[in-house]
Amino acid sequence: MAAMYQEWQTTILVFAVVLISLAAGAVLRMALARLARRLHPVRHVWTHGLLSGASLPLQMLIWVLGIALAGQLLLQHGGDPPPDSLLAHGLGPVRDVLVIAVVMWFLLRAVNQIQSNLLARARDRERELDPTAADAIGKLTKASVVITAILMMMQALGFSIAGLLAFGGMGGIAVGFAAQSLVANLLGGLTIFASRPFKVGEYIIIPGTDLMGGVEHIGWRATRLIGFDCKPFYVPNAMFNTQPVINHTRMTNRRIMEDIHIRYADIDAVPGIVADGRALLREHPGIKHDFFAFNFSSCGTYSLKLSLYAFTVSTDYNDYMDVQEDVLLKIADIIRRHGARMTGPVSTVDMPQLQGQSPVPFDPAAGSGQAALSPMPPSLPPVPGA
């Protein structure tokens, strides 16, 4: 009778511990979630992040500890278990591993939530917070948490950390040779995060290749870009260690560089055209005034060449096109007001004059570059001495 009472007492005690643990975990999770919802993520960045990250892991931690306590009660009041039983030897290490896993889960959730809160606060206060740097710090923090947790789990399971590190040092050489591309991509990702040659949202160009696009995501192995055709493509991070990168977004001005050709017959109008063109650039609101050039640069094989070199104030592509269009049209108007004409490639054809025939006339109505030729005589005059 006493043995039956002891057995039922142990069963009831274990059941009560498990039930209380489940109920306490659920209540605590709901309380923390409600408290986190009351806190504003922008005004309470850290507190909101910790409470939001702790709700589910704390519930799981209470469950793990409750079940571990129930198992301990079974060992103490359920009789002496066999010395080699799994419950006697595995309860402690399994409990420690689960506790470490739950703490790791909490820290990872908290890091993600705090990172999101910091970015939201920067946007709310209209401050610039580099999302690439924030993402890099978050990834490094999470990697440190995971590596530390794994080492603690292995130590809890009875592995020697010193021996593991020594084995890792020897095996690292073999792994490095076997995974050179992976290691190179990881180092390339670290280089991007450290030097920040570009960040998410910027447009980059890799010279010597057809790779250009907007940066959407910077990962540990590859960087995702989106091209002009709205198709994403992935660039291995190792390429950024060996290839130059042009950051198109960080340009300070856009360049206008054009060659304008006028006729040789308008050589006397060149000084006036150049002077009025410089005055136009000097007064134009869309042109950067600290440096520009408009000069008579060379005498080409078919025309006189005027070179225009200037920078726009705005880097927006639509503004740049509007300014360039306005400047070119006004320069064309200046040329026209000086009585000159713009021209393109032309060619001269020398037509021999036949004996007894008038010169071949040119008829402009016949079309550009075409001549209306007089009809050929029915027979050519005899060649003397033939």
Coordinates of C-alpha atoms in Angstrom, one line a residue:
M1 CA 0.0 0.0 0.0
A2 CA 2.8 2.3 0.9
A3 CA 4.6 1.5 -2.4
M4 CA 1.4 2.2 -4.3
Y5 CA 1.0 5.5 -2.5
Q6 CA 4.6 6.4 -3.2
E7 CA 4.2 5.6 -6.9
W8 CA 1.0 7.7 -7.2
Q9 CA 2.6 10.5 -5.3
T10 CA 5.5 10.6 -7.7
T11 CA 3.2 10.5 -10.7
I12 CA 1.0 13.3 -9.4
L13 CA 4.1 15.4 -8.6
V14 CA 5.6 14.9 -12.0
F15 CA 2.3 15.7 -13.7
A16 CA 1.9 18.8 -11.6
V17 CA 5.4 20.1 -12.4
V18 CA 4.8 19.5 -16.2
L19 CA 1.4 21.1 -16.1
I20 CA 2.6 24.2 -14.1
S21 CA 5.6 24.6 -16.5
L22 CA 3.3 24.5 -19.6
A23 CA 0.9 27.0 -18.0
A24 CA 3.6 29.3 -16.7
G25 CA 5.4 29.4 -20.0
A26 CA 2.3 30.2 -21.9
V27 CA 1.2 33.0 -19.5
L28 CA 4.7 34.5 -19.4
R29 CA 4.9 34.5 -23.2
M30 CA 1.6 36.3 -23.6
A31 CA 2.6 38.8 -20.9
L32 CA 5.9 39.6 -22.6
A33 CA 4.2 39.8 -26.1
R34 CA 1.6 42.2 -24.7
L35 CA 4.2 44.3 -23.0
A36 CA 6.3 44.4 -26.2
R37 CA 3.3 45.6 -28.2
R38 CA 2.8 48.5 -25.8
L39 CA 6.4 49.7 -26.3
H40 CA 7.1 51.8 -29.4
P41 CA 9.9 50.2 -31.4
V42 CA 11.4 53.6 -32.3
R43 CA 11.4 55.2 -28.9
H44 CA 12.3 52.0 -27.0
V45 CA 14.7 50.3 -29.4
W46 CA 16.5 48.0 -27.0
T47 CA 13.7 47.2 -24.6
H48 CA 11.3 46.4 -27.4
G49 CA 13.9 44.3 -29.1
L50 CA 14.7 42.3 -26.0
L51 CA 11.1 41.7 -25.0
S52 CA 10.0 40.8 -28.5
G53 CA 12.9 38.3 -28.8
A54 CA 12.4 36.8 -25.4
S55 CA 8.7 35.9 -25.6
L56 CA 8.9 32.5 -27.3
P57 CA 12.4 31.5 -26.2
L58 CA 11.5 32.2 -22.5
Q59 CA 8.4 30.0 -22.9
M60 CA 10.5 27.2 -24.3
L61 CA 13.1 27.7 -21.5
I62 CA 10.4 27.2 -18.8
W63 CA 9.2 24.1 -20.6
V64 CA 12.7 22.6 -20.8
L65 CA 13.4 23.3 -17.2
G66 CA 10.0 22.0 -16.1
I67 CA 10.5 18.7 -18.0
A68 CA 14.0 18.4 -16.7
L69 CA 12.8 18.9 -13.2
A70 CA 10.1 16.3 -13.8
G71 CA 12.8 13.9 -15.0
Q72 CA 14.9 14.6 -11.9
L73 CA 11.9 13.9 -9.7
L74 CA 11.4 10.5 -11.4
L75 CA 15.0 9.7 -10.7
Q76 CA 14.8 10.7 -7.0
H77 CA 11.4 9.2 -6.1
G78 CA 10.9 6.5 -8.7
G79 CA 13.5 4.1 -7.4
D80 CA 17.1 3.7 -8.2
P81 CA 17.5 3.4 -12.0
P82 CA 20.1 1.2 -13.6
P83 CA 23.5 3.0 -13.5
D84 CA 23.8 2.8 -17.3
S85 CA 20.3 4.0 -18.1
L86 CA 19.8 6.8 -20.6
L87 CA 17.8 8.9 -18.2
A88 CA 20.4 8.8 -15.5
H89 CA 23.3 9.8 -17.7
G90 CA 21.6 11.9 -20.4
L91 CA 19.3 14.1 -18.5
G92 CA 21.9 16.6 -17.4
P93 CA 23.7 17.0 -20.7
V94 CA 20.5 17.1 -22.7
R95 CA 19.1 19.8 -20.4
D96 CA 22.2 21.9 -20.7
V97 CA 22.2 21.6 -24.5
L98 CA 18.6 22.6 -24.7
V99 CA 19.1 25.6 -22.4
I100 CA 22.1 26.8 -24.5
A101 CA 20.0 26.3 -27.7
V102 CA 17.1 28.4 -26.3
V103 CA 19.5 31.2 -25.1
M104 CA 21.0 31.2 -28.6
W105 CA 17.6 31.4 -30.1
F106 CA 16.7 34.3 -27.9
L107 CA 19.9 36.2 -28.8
L108 CA 19.4 35.7 -32.5
R109 CA 15.8 37.0 -32.3
A110 CA 16.8 39.9 -30.2
V111 CA 19.6 40.9 -32.7
N112 CA 17.2 40.8 -35.6
Q113 CA 14.5 42.9 -33.8
I114 CA 17.0 45.5 -32.5
Q115 CA 18.5 45.8 -36.0
S116 CA 15.0 46.4 -37.5
N117 CA 14.3 49.0 -34.7
L118 CA 17.5 50.9 -35.3
L119 CA 16.7 51.2 -39.1
A120 CA 13.1 52.2 -38.3
R121 CA 14.4 54.9 -35.9
A122 CA 16.8 56.2 -38.5
R123 CA 14.1 56.5 -41.1
D124 CA 11.7 58.1 -38.6
R125 CA 14.3 60.8 -37.6
E126 CA 15.4 61.2 -41.2
R127 CA 18.9 60.2 -40.4
E128 CA 21.2 58.2 -42.6
L129 CA 22.0 54.8 -41.3
D130 CA 23.9 52.6 -43.7
P131 CA 21.8 49.4 -44.0
T132 CA 24.9 47.5 -45.3
A133 CA 26.9 48.3 -42.1
A134 CA 23.9 47.4 -39.9
D135 CA 23.5 44.1 -41.8
A136 CA 27.2 43.4 -41.5
I137 CA 27.2 44.1 -37.7
G138 CA 24.1 41.9 -37.3
K139 CA 25.6 39.0 -39.2
L140 CA 28.9 39.2 -37.3
T141 CA 27.0 39.3 -34.0
K142 CA 24.8 36.3 -35.0
A143 CA 27.8 34.3 -36.2
S144 CA 29.6 34.9 -32.9
V145 CA 26.5 33.8 -30.9
V146 CA 26.1 30.6 -33.0
I147 CA 29.8 29.7 -32.8
T148 CA 29.9 30.3 -29.0
A149 CA 26.7 28.3 -28.5
I150 CA 28.0 25.4 -30.5
L151 CA 31.3 25.3 -28.5
M152 CA 29.3 25.4 -25.2
M153 CA 27.0 22.6 -26.4
M154 CA 29.9 20.4 -27.3
Q155 CA 31.5 21.1 -23.9
A156 CA 28.2 20.2 -22.2
L157 CA 28.2 16.9 -24.1
G158 CA 31.7 16.1 -22.8
F159 CA 33.8 17.0 -25.8
S160 CA 37.2 18.5 -25.1
I161 CA 37.3 22.1 -26.6
A162 CA 41.1 22.2 -26.6
G163 CA 41.3 19.0 -28.6
L164 CA 38.6 20.2 -30.9
L165 CA 40.4 23.4 -31.6
A166 CA 43.6 21.5 -32.3
F167 CA 41.9 19.2 -34.7
G168 CA 40.2 22.2 -36.3
G169 CA 43.6 23.8 -36.9
M170 CA 44.9 20.7 -38.7
G171 CA 41.7 20.1 -40.6
G172 CA 41.4 23.7 -41.5
I173 CA 44.3 23.4 -44.0
A174 CA 42.6 20.5 -45.8
V175 CA 39.2 22.3 -45.8
G176 CA 40.9 25.5 -47.1
F177 CA 42.3 23.7 -50.1
A178 CA 39.0 21.9 -50.7
A179 CA 36.9 25.0 -50.5
Q180 CA 39.1 27.8 -51.9
S181 CA 36.2 29.4 -53.8
L182 CA 34.0 29.4 -50.8
V183 CA 36.7 30.9 -48.6
A184 CA 37.4 33.5 -51.2
N185 CA 33.8 34.5 -51.4
L186 CA 33.6 34.7 -47.6
L187 CA 36.6 36.9 -47.5
G188 CA 35.1 39.0 -50.3
G189 CA 32.0 39.5 -48.3
L190 CA 34.0 40.6 -45.3
T191 CA 35.9 43.0 -47.5
I192 CA 32.6 44.6 -48.7
F193 CA 31.3 44.9 -45.1
A194 CA 34.5 46.4 -43.9
S195 CA 35.4 48.8 -46.7
R196 CA 31.8 49.4 -47.9
P197 CA 32.6 50.3 -51.6
F198 CA 28.9 50.0 -52.2
K199 CA 25.7 49.4 -50.2
V200 CA 22.2 48.1 -50.7
G201 CA 20.3 50.4 -53.0
E202 CA 23.3 51.7 -55.0
Y203 CA 24.0 51.1 -58.6
I204 CA 27.4 49.6 -59.5
I205 CA 29.4 48.8 -62.7
I206 CA 32.2 46.3 -63.0
P207 CA 34.5 47.5 -65.8
G208 CA 35.6 44.9 -68.4
T209 CA 32.4 42.9 -68.0
D210 CA 28.7 43.2 -68.8
L211 CA 27.8 43.2 -65.1
M212 CA 26.0 46.3 -63.9
G213 CA 22.9 46.8 -61.8
G214 CA 21.4 47.9 -58.5
V215 CA 22.5 46.2 -55.3
E216 CA 19.6 44.4 -53.7
H217 CA 21.3 42.2 -51.1
I218 CA 24.9 41.5 -49.9
G219 CA 25.3 37.9 -48.7
W220 CA 28.3 36.0 -47.3
R221 CA 28.8 34.1 -50.6
A222 CA 27.3 36.3 -53.4
T223 CA 25.8 39.8 -54.0
R224 CA 22.4 40.0 -55.7
L225 CA 22.1 42.7 -58.3
I226 CA 19.1 43.8 -60.4
G227 CA 19.7 44.8 -64.0
F228 CA 18.0 47.2 -66.4
D229 CA 15.8 44.4 -67.5
C230 CA 14.6 43.8 -63.9
K231 CA 16.2 40.4 -63.9
P232 CA 18.2 39.5 -60.7
F233 CA 21.7 38.0 -61.0
Y234 CA 24.3 37.0 -58.5
V235 CA 27.9 38.0 -58.4
P236 CA 30.4 36.0 -56.3
N237 CA 32.0 38.2 -53.6
A238 CA 35.4 37.0 -54.6
M239 CA 35.2 39.1 -57.8
F240 CA 35.2 42.3 -55.7
N241 CA 38.6 41.4 -54.4
T242 CA 40.2 41.4 -57.8
Q243 CA 38.0 43.6 -60.0
P244 CA 37.6 47.3 -59.9
V245 CA 34.1 48.6 -59.1
I246 CA 32.5 51.8 -60.3
N247 CA 29.9 53.1 -57.9
H248 CA 27.5 54.9 -60.2
T249 CA 25.3 56.2 -57.4
R250 CA 28.0 58.1 -55.7
M251 CA 28.8 60.4 -58.6
T252 CA 28.8 64.0 -57.8
N253 CA 27.9 65.3 -61.3
R254 CA 27.1 64.0 -64.7
R255 CA 29.2 64.9 -67.7
I256 CA 28.2 66.4 -71.0
M257 CA 30.8 65.8 -73.8
E258 CA 29.9 66.6 -77.4
D259 CA 31.6 67.5 -80.6
I260 CA 29.8 70.0 -82.8
H261 CA 30.8 70.4 -86.5
I262 CA 30.3 73.5 -88.7
R263 CA 31.3 74.2 -92.3
Y264 CA 34.7 75.5 -93.3
A265 CA 33.0 78.4 -95.0
D266 CA 31.9 79.6 -91.5
I267 CA 35.4 80.0 -90.1
D268 CA 34.9 83.8 -89.6
A269 CA 31.9 83.1 -87.3
V270 CA 33.8 80.8 -85.0
P271 CA 35.1 83.4 -82.4
G272 CA 31.6 84.8 -81.9
I273 CA 30.0 81.3 -81.6
V274 CA 32.6 80.3 -79.0
A275 CA 32.1 83.5 -77.0
D276 CA 28.3 83.2 -76.9
G277 CA 28.6 79.4 -76.1
R278 CA 30.8 80.1 -73.1
A279 CA 28.4 82.8 -71.9
L280 CA 25.6 80.3 -72.2
L281 CA 27.4 77.7 -70.1
R282 CA 28.4 80.4 -67.6
E283 CA 24.8 81.5 -67.0
H284 CA 22.9 78.2 -67.4
P285 CA 21.4 77.1 -64.0
G286 CA 21.9 73.4 -64.8
I287 CA 25.6 73.6 -65.5
K288 CA 28.3 73.4 -62.8
H289 CA 30.1 76.7 -63.2
D290 CA 33.5 75.9 -61.5
F291 CA 34.6 74.1 -64.7
F292 CA 33.4 73.9 -68.3
A293 CA 34.9 74.2 -71.7
F294 CA 33.7 75.2 -75.1
N295 CA 36.4 75.7 -77.7
F296 CA 37.3 75.5 -81.4
S297 CA 39.3 72.3 -81.1
S298 CA 40.4 71.1 -84.6
C299 CA 40.1 71.3 -88.4
G300 CA 38.7 68.0 -89.5
T301 CA 38.8 66.5 -92.9
Y302 CA 35.3 67.7 -93.7
S303 CA 34.4 70.4 -91.1
L304 CA 35.5 72.6 -88.2
K305 CA 35.0 70.9 -84.8
L306 CA 33.8 72.7 -81.7
S307 CA 34.2 70.7 -78.4
L308 CA 31.8 71.0 -75.5
Y309 CA 32.8 69.7 -72.1
A310 CA 30.7 70.4 -69.0
F311 CA 29.1 68.9 -65.9
T312 CA 25.5 69.1 -64.8
V313 CA 24.5 70.2 -61.3
S314 CA 22.0 67.3 -60.8
T315 CA 22.9 63.6 -60.9
D316 CA 19.4 62.6 -61.7
Y317 CA 19.3 61.0 -65.2
N318 CA 16.1 62.8 -66.3
D319 CA 17.5 66.2 -65.2
Y320 CA 20.8 65.4 -67.0
M321 CA 19.0 64.7 -70.2
D322 CA 16.9 67.8 -70.0
V323 CA 19.9 70.0 -69.4
Q324 CA 21.9 68.4 -72.2
E325 CA 19.1 68.8 -74.6
D326 CA 18.6 72.5 -73.6
V327 CA 22.3 73.3 -74.0
L328 CA 22.7 71.6 -77.4
L329 CA 19.6 73.3 -78.8
K330 CA 20.7 76.8 -77.6
I331 CA 24.2 76.2 -79.1
A332 CA 22.5 75.3 -82.4
D333 CA 20.5 78.5 -82.2
I334 CA 23.7 80.5 -81.5
I335 CA 25.3 78.9 -84.6
R336 CA 22.3 79.8 -86.7
R337 CA 22.2 83.4 -85.4
H338 CA 25.8 83.9 -86.5
G339 CA 24.9 82.8 -90.0
A340 CA 26.7 79.5 -89.8
R341 CA 25.4 76.0 -90.4
M342 CA 26.1 72.7 -88.7
T343 CA 27.3 69.9 -91.0
G344 CA 28.2 66.3 -91.1
P345 CA 30.4 64.0 -93.1
V346 CA 30.6 65.0 -96.8
S347 CA 32.6 63.9 -99.8
T348 CA 33.6 65.7 -103.0
V349 CA 33.4 64.1 -106.4
D350 CA 35.5 65.5 -109.3
M351 CA 33.7 65.0 -112.6
P352 CA 36.0 65.3 -115.7
Q353 CA 34.7 67.7 -118.4
L354 CA 34.4 66.0 -121.7
Q355 CA 35.6 67.7 -124.8
G356 CA 33.0 69.9 -126.4
Q357 CA 30.6 69.5 -123.4
S358 CA 29.5 72.0 -120.8
P359 CA 30.4 71.3 -117.1
V360 CA 28.2 68.9 -115.3
P361 CA 25.6 70.9 -113.4
F362 CA 24.5 70.3 -109.8
D363 CA 20.8 70.2 -109.2
P364 CA 20.0 70.6 -105.4
A365 CA 16.4 69.5 -106.1
A366 CA 17.7 66.1 -107.1
G367 CA 18.5 65.3 -103.5
S368 CA 21.3 65.6 -100.9
G369 CA 24.7 64.7 -102.4
Q370 CA 23.1 63.9 -105.8
A371 CA 23.9 65.6 -109.1
A372 CA 21.6 66.0 -112.1
L373 CA 23.9 64.9 -114.9
S374 CA 23.4 66.1 -118.5
P375 CA 22.8 63.3 -120.9
M376 CA 25.8 61.5 -122.3
P377 CA 26.6 62.1 -126.0
P378 CA 25.6 59.2 -128.2
S379 CA 29.3 58.6 -129.1
L380 CA 32.6 59.7 -127.7
P381 CA 35.0 61.7 -129.9
P382 CA 37.8 59.6 -131.3
V383 CA 41.0 59.6 -129.4
P384 CA 43.9 61.1 -131.3
G385 CA 46.5 58.6 -132.4
A386 CA 44.1 55.7 -131.9

